Structures are given as structure tokens and as C-alpha cells.
XYZ file of N, CA and C in Angstrom:
462
model
N 11.096 -71.702 39.018
C 11.625 -70.353 39.123
C 10.484 -69.375 39.403
N 10.789 -68.301 40.062
C 9.809 -67.306 40.473
C 9.510 -66.330 39.344
N 8.269 -65.871 39.306
C 7.900 -64.860 38.317
C 8.542 -63.531 38.678
N 8.692 -62.680 37.692
C 9.333 -61.382 37.913
C 8.338 -60.317 38.361
N 7.379 -60.671 39.201
C 6.354 -59.720 39.599
C 6.745 -58.898 40.826
N 7.831 -59.246 41.470
C 8.246 -58.522 42.670
C 8.795 -57.163 42.281
N 8.248 -56.141 42.913
C 8.729 -54.783 42.657
C 9.511 -54.323 43.864
N 10.520 -53.562 43.610
C 11.321 -52.997 44.679
C 11.428 -51.509 44.394
N 10.888 -50.718 45.304
C 10.832 -49.270 45.106
C 12.221 -48.649 44.912
N 13.217 -49.189 45.611
C 14.559 -48.612 45.553
C 15.328 -49.054 44.316
N 15.022 -50.228 43.813
C 15.779 -50.776 42.687
C 14.969 -50.690 41.407
N 15.584 -50.187 40.390
C 14.959 -50.146 39.075
C 16.082 -50.347 38.061
N 16.579 -51.570 38.012
C 17.743 -51.873 37.190
C 17.360 -52.079 35.733
N 18.219 -51.616 34.852
C 18.017 -51.852 33.424
C 18.458 -53.276 33.097
N 18.091 -53.735 31.905
C 18.510 -55.075 31.484
C 20.031 -55.172 31.388
N 20.661 -54.100 30.973
C 22.126 -54.101 30.876
C 22.744 -54.215 32.269
N 22.212 -53.497 33.242
C 22.726 -53.582 34.611
C 22.514 -54.980 35.193
N 21.350 -55.556 34.924
C 21.060 -56.912 35.401
C 22.018 -57.910 34.760
N 22.235 -57.777 33.457
C 23.159 -58.680 32.758
C 24.583 -58.513 33.289
N 24.991 -57.279 33.573
C 26.326 -57.029 34.116
C 26.477 -57.687 35.486
N 25.471 -57.495 36.352
C 25.500 -58.125 37.675
C 25.529 -59.645 37.551
N 24.734 -60.178 36.634
C 24.693 -61.629 36.440
C 26.060 -62.159 36.023
N 26.709 -61.474 35.107
C 28.034 -61.902 34.666
C 29.050 -61.865 35.796
N 29.009 -60.813 36.585
C 29.919 -60.696 37.718
C 29.621 -61.772 38.761
N 28.343 -61.948 39.082
C 27.952 -62.938 40.083
C 28.221 -64.361 39.604
N 28.109 -64.589 38.313
C 28.396 -65.918 37.747
C 29.812 -66.351 38.111
N 30.746 -65.425 38.027
C 32.133 -65.784 38.275
C 32.634 -65.546 39.681
N 32.021 -64.633 40.423
C 32.636 -64.198 41.679
C 31.777 -64.321 42.936
N 30.480 -64.445 42.828
C 29.616 -64.407 44.016
C 29.403 -65.797 44.609
N 28.992 -65.800 45.866
C 28.561 -67.051 46.493
C 27.101 -66.888 46.908
N 26.331 -67.934 46.662
C 24.906 -67.965 46.983
C 24.727 -68.998 48.090
N 24.188 -68.572 49.228
C 24.103 -69.497 50.356
C 22.726 -69.488 51.008
N 22.441 -70.605 51.672
C 21.247 -70.754 52.500
C 21.709 -70.910 53.942
N 21.165 -70.113 54.830
C 21.506 -70.191 56.248
C 20.356 -70.879 56.976
N 20.587 -72.113 57.384
C 19.539 -72.908 58.035
C 19.723 -72.969 59.549
N 20.571 -72.110 60.094
C 20.906 -72.204 61.519
C 19.740 -71.908 62.450
N 18.789 -71.069 62.056
C 17.702 -70.682 62.962
C 16.909 -71.898 63.423
N 16.645 -72.830 62.530
C 15.882 -74.028 62.908
C 16.633 -74.859 63.939
N 17.944 -74.861 63.851
C 18.737 -75.639 64.801
C 18.884 -74.906 66.131
N 18.894 -73.579 66.088
C 19.154 -72.780 67.283
C 17.925 -72.514 68.132
N 16.796 -72.338 67.500
C 15.610 -71.901 68.233
C 14.510 -72.946 68.126
N 13.970 -73.332 69.272
C 12.959 -74.386 69.313
C 11.687 -74.002 68.567
N 11.330 -72.726 68.518
C 10.075 -72.326 67.888
C 10.224 -71.869 66.445
N 11.404 -71.916 65.896
C 11.605 -71.399 64.541
C 10.929 -72.283 63.503
N 10.035 -71.661 62.748
C 9.396 -72.351 61.626
C 9.744 -71.657 60.317
N 10.611 -70.682 60.392
C 10.961 -69.891 59.208
C 11.811 -70.695 58.236
N 11.582 -70.485 56.941
C 12.456 -71.099 55.935
C 13.871 -70.531 56.059
N 14.851 -71.199 55.477
C 16.238 -70.712 55.565
C 16.397 -69.315 54.966
N 17.368 -68.584 55.475
C 17.698 -67.262 54.931
C 18.631 -67.420 53.742
N 18.400 -66.622 52.729
C 19.222 -66.628 51.523
C 20.155 -65.426 51.585
N 21.384 -65.619 51.141
C 22.287 -64.472 51.035
C 23.211 -64.637 49.840
N 23.632 -63.499 49.330
C 24.589 -63.448 48.228
C 25.744 -62.586 48.712
N 26.948 -63.068 48.482
C 28.132 -62.343 48.937
C 29.142 -62.304 47.803
N 29.766 -61.148 47.644
C 30.816 -61.005 46.643
C 31.954 -60.201 47.254
N 33.175 -60.693 47.067
C 34.379 -60.028 47.579
C 35.394 -59.970 46.447
N 35.921 -58.772 46.204
C 36.903 -58.553 45.135
C 38.009 -57.616 45.607
N 39.081 -57.562 44.840
C 40.157 -56.594 45.089
C 39.815 -55.220 44.530
N 38.900 -55.168 43.593
C 38.574 -53.922 42.896
C 37.478 -53.149 43.626
N 37.885 -52.091 44.303
C 36.924 -51.296 45.069
C 35.866 -50.672 44.169
N 36.265 -50.194 42.988
C 35.304 -49.527 42.109
C 34.215 -50.486 41.628
N 34.566 -51.735 41.381
C 33.575 -52.717 40.930
C 32.598 -53.026 42.059
N 33.119 -53.247 43.262
C 32.245 -53.525 44.407
C 31.382 -52.311 44.725
N 31.932 -51.118 44.588
C 31.151 -49.902 44.835
C 30.010 -49.791 43.829
N 30.255 -50.180 42.587
C 29.197 -50.169 41.573
C 28.098 -51.155 41.945
N 28.473 -52.356 42.379
C 27.488 -53.353 42.825
C 26.669 -52.781 43.978
N 27.356 -52.225 44.962
C 26.677 -51.661 46.131
C 25.729 -50.529 45.734
N 26.151 -49.665 44.837
C 25.298 -48.560 44.388
C 24.070 -49.074 43.647
N 24.265 -50.049 42.770
C 23.137 -50.587 42.006
C 22.100 -51.241 42.916
N 22.567 -51.904 43.978
C 21.667 -52.665 44.845
C 21.334 -51.945 46.150
N 21.752 -50.693 46.265
C 21.490 -49.888 47.457
C 22.020 -50.573 48.722
N 23.268 -51.019 48.637
C 23.941 -51.704 49.744
C 25.217 -50.965 50.112
N 25.878 -51.439 51.141
C 27.144 -50.860 51.583
C 28.304 -51.765 51.205
N 29.469 -51.165 51.107
C 30.708 -51.912 50.903
C 31.312 -52.155 52.280
N 31.811 -53.361 52.502
C 32.517 -53.632 53.749
C 33.939 -54.076 53.438
N 34.803 -53.934 54.424
C 36.214 -54.293 54.272
C 36.508 -55.530 55.114
N 36.684 -56.682 54.480
C 37.070 -57.866 55.255
C 38.421 -57.634 55.934
N 38.586 -58.184 57.115
C 39.841 -58.006 57.854
C 40.998 -58.717 57.167
N 40.682 -59.818 56.535
C 41.720 -60.624 55.898
C 42.180 -59.971 54.602
N 43.478 -59.863 54.437
C 44.059 -59.324 53.208
C 44.395 -60.478 52.265
N 44.705 -60.145 51.027
C 45.115 -61.174 50.077
C 46.535 -61.630 50.401
N 47.012 -62.629 49.698
C 48.374 -63.136 49.891
C 49.402 -62.028 49.684
N 49.103 -61.115 48.761
C 50.019 -59.996 48.482
C 49.723 -58.770 49.352
N 48.980 -58.983 50.440
C 48.613 -57.916 51.382
C 47.773 -56.807 50.761
N 46.962 -57.153 49.796
C 46.034 -56.183 49.210
C 44.709 -56.222 49.965
N 44.083 -55.075 50.086
C 42.769 -54.987 50.714
C 41.722 -55.559 49.767
N 40.744 -56.270 50.322
C 39.603 -56.722 49.527
C 38.380 -55.925 49.955
N 37.371 -55.930 49.103
C 36.141 -55.175 49.329
C 34.974 -56.114 49.078
N 33.968 -56.024 49.923
C 32.849 -56.940 49.795
C 31.507 -56.246 49.824
N 30.524 -56.980 49.350
C 29.134 -56.528 49.389
C 28.275 -57.751 49.670
N 27.402 -57.639 50.661
C 26.497 -58.727 51.023
C 25.064 -58.305 50.765
N 24.300 -59.230 50.230
C 22.879 -58.987 49.998
C 22.125 -60.059 50.764
N 21.416 -59.638 51.797
C 20.699 -60.599 52.614
C 19.238 -60.249 52.829
N 18.843 -59.043 52.440
C 17.435 -58.689 52.662
C 16.573 -59.303 51.567
N 15.456 -59.833 51.982
C 14.623 -60.624 51.070
C 14.025 -59.794 49.936
N 13.687 -58.532 50.183
C 13.115 -57.717 49.105
C 14.083 -57.571 47.942
N 15.334 -57.297 48.252
C 16.338 -57.168 47.192
C 16.546 -58.501 46.493
N 16.634 -59.577 47.267
C 16.852 -60.900 46.674
C 15.663 -61.344 45.826
N 14.450 -61.056 46.291
C 13.255 -61.403 45.508
C 13.208 -60.633 44.194
N 13.750 -59.445 44.194
C 13.820 -58.639 42.980
C 14.948 -59.123 42.068
N 16.116 -59.349 42.653
C 17.326 -59.593 41.866
C 17.460 -61.015 41.316
N 17.311 -62.011 42.165
C 17.630 -63.381 41.746
C 16.831 -63.878 40.541
N 15.517 -63.649 40.478
C 14.802 -64.099 39.274
C 15.254 -63.375 38.007
N 15.730 -62.164 38.161
C 16.153 -61.387 36.990
C 17.535 -61.805 36.473
N 18.424 -62.233 37.368
C 19.745 -62.673 36.897
C 19.738 -64.145 36.479
N 18.750 -64.895 36.913
C 18.684 -66.342 36.661
C 18.864 -66.712 35.184
N 18.158 -66.063 34.245
C 18.301 -66.465 32.833
C 19.712 -66.298 32.276
N 20.506 -65.439 32.878
C 21.863 -65.182 32.397
C 22.890 -66.160 32.973
N 22.494 -66.939 33.942
C 23.434 -67.814 34.642
C 23.672 -69.113 33.879
N 24.843 -69.690 34.122
C 25.181 -70.982 33.546
C 24.511 -72.111 34.321
N 24.699 -73.299 33.834
C 24.061 -74.486 34.409
C 24.424 -74.680 35.894
N 25.699 -74.555 36.216
C 26.159 -74.767 37.593
C 25.569 -73.730 38.544
N 25.561 -72.477 38.135
C 25.013 -71.415 38.992
C 23.496 -71.529 39.116
N 22.834 -71.926 38.054
C 21.380 -72.128 38.149
C 21.063 -73.205 39.179
N 21.893 -74.245 39.214
C 21.695 -75.309 40.206
C 21.874 -74.769 41.627
N 22.749 -73.792 41.816
C 22.925 -73.163 43.126
C 21.796 -72.186 43.439
N 21.265 -71.546 42.419
C 20.194 -70.567 42.619
C 18.838 -71.222 42.870
N 18.606 -72.401 42.311
C 17.299 -73.057 42.460
C 16.870 -73.205 43.920
N 17.720 -73.749 44.815
C 17.291 -73.835 46.219
C 17.103 -72.465 46.876
N 17.863 -71.479 46.434
C 17.713 -70.120 46.981
C 16.359 -69.532 46.587
N 15.999 -69.691 45.324
C 14.701 -69.190 44.861
C 13.557 -69.933 45.543
N 13.727 -71.232 45.730
C 12.697 -72.019 46.414
C 12.539 -71.537 47.858
N 13.654 -71.289 48.536
C 13.595 -70.801 49.921
C 12.926 -69.431 49.997
N 13.221 -68.557 49.042
C 12.575 -67.239 49.021
C 11.076 -67.366 48.789
N 10.689 -68.231 47.856
C 9.260 -68.457 47.609
C 8.582 -69.039 48.846
N 9.243 -69.989 49.507
C 8.688 -70.570 50.734
C 8.556 -69.520 51.829
N 9.509 -68.592 51.894
C 9.424 -67.533 52.892
C 8.217 -66.633 52.626
N 7.982 -66.281 51.360
C 6.831 -65.437 51.012
C 5.537 -66.131 51.437
N 5.421 -67.413 51.138
C 4.225 -68.177 51.525
C 4.105 -68.219 53.046
N 5.214 -68.517 53.721
C 5.235 -68.598 55.183
C 4.838 -67.261 55.806
N 5.416 -66.184 55.313
C 5.138 -64.852 55.851
C 3.689 -64.446 55.594
N 3.209 -64.658 54.362
C 1.840 -64.263 54.012
C 0.784 -65.090 54.728
N 1.145 -66.288 55.170
C 0.186 -67.115 55.907
C 0.285 -66.874 57.416
N 1.021 -65.836 57.808
C 1.113 -65.478 59.220
C 2.164 -66.247 59.989
N 3.142 -66.782 59.305
C 4.174 -67.586 59.953
C 4.911 -66.876 61.064
N 5.213 -65.618 60.853
C 5.970 -64.868 61.864
C 5.135 -64.679 63.132
N 3.865 -64.332 62.981
C 3.033 -64.118 64.171
C 2.705 -65.442 64.855
N 2.545 -66.516 64.091
C 2.309 -67.838 64.696
C 3.511 -68.258 65.532
N 4.691 -68.000 65.013
C 5.912 -68.345 65.722
C 6.018 -67.529 67.012
N 5.666 -66.245 66.943
C 5.719 -65.379 68.123
C 4.709 -65.829 69.178
N 3.531 -66.263 68.743
C 2.507 -66.725 69.688
C 2.960 -67.982 70.416
N 3.615 -68.887 69.703
C 4.123 -70.099 70.347
C 5.093 -69.741 71.457
N 5.938 -68.781 71.167
C 6.923 -68.383 72.164
C 6.253 -67.659 73.329
N 5.290 -66.788 73.043
C 4.635 -65.990 74.080
C 3.808 -66.855 75.028
N 3.197 -67.902 74.518
C 2.362 -68.747 75.369
C 3.194 -69.636 76.276
N 4.459 -69.751 75.974
C 5.308 -70.613 76.785
C 5.140 -72.075 76.434
N 4.281 -72.358 75.438
C 4.058 -73.742 75.021
C 5.369 -74.378 74.596
N 6.103 -73.661 73.803
C 7.439 -74.105 73.419
C 8.370 -72.963 73.772
N 9.307 -73.220 74.586
C 10.226 -72.171 75.016
C 11.370 -72.040 74.024
N 11.627 -70.829 73.614
C 12.720 -70.585 72.671
C 14.039 -70.685 73.413
N 14.846 -71.595 72.963
C 16.159 -71.761 73.569
C 17.189 -71.882 72.473
N 18.326 -71.320 72.733
C 19.428 -71.470 71.787
C 20.059 -72.829 72.008
N 20.371 -73.458 70.925
C 21.043 -74.748 70.990
C 22.450 -74.539 70.454
N 23.417 -74.698 71.301
C 24.810 -74.510 70.877
C 25.440 -75.873 70.643
N 26.061 -76.002 69.510
C 26.738 -77.263 69.183
C 28.119 -77.002 68.735
């Protein structure tokens, strides 16, 4: 697990807010790794992208999540079986995730911790990759034409 040394200028959550988010995310959120870039682009050396998504019927609850994490609420096109509108919030930026995930981790149950472990590992790998110049190395490969970036559609 990652140390809680990551600071986020926009976020300064209290322990109660973190515990509240953890409880909500424990029951309602999905934690995913997006590994498509490696399959799509020949020069991609980036670790997978991590994202957290939560969708509920309660607009006020989602608005609270969005306000706490400095995010927006979106409206999925799909309605519920009873034709009720749902409201969602997605967290995909690494700064927010690096701040949030280690802080909610201690509050999570065994099953959710197992889902969070690969996400935290991917975030840590991204920090190492980025700090070692991974993004500029990838750009140089593409610029030299040594490896041509091509989308692979399957």
C-alpha cells in the first residue's frame, strides 16, 4: 500500500469525510484498471489508468461526492427500471486518486481491498514511470519514427 504523503492542493478531506466516502465506495463504487493503451498504441509504455466510478439514484449524495472531490456530476443516458434518472461521478485523474485511495483503504473490507491493491500498484508504477521520464521517452520513440504509433482495433 502507498504512503499517505501525496498532497492535493484542492482536496483537504477530514477523517470523517474520508470515512464517509469509504463507506459509500465500499458498497456502491467500481474500481477499474484501463489497460487499453498498451493494446492500442505501439509505443505505449504507460502503466494502466485507474478510475473510480459511482452511480446512484440520489442526486444529493452524488453531488456531495462531487463537491468533496472537486468533480462534476454526470447524467447517464440509461434510466432505471422504474424510469428514474441516475447520477454519476467519475474519478480518473491520478492526483485525486493518489490522494484518495490510500486514505480510504483502511476503511475497506477484504473484498474491496483486493480490488484496490492492483489500483494502488498501478498508481505507484505510474509515479515511478512518470518520474523516470516515461512520458518523454515514449514521445521520443514516436518522434524518431523508430516505432510508429498505430491504433490497433480489435
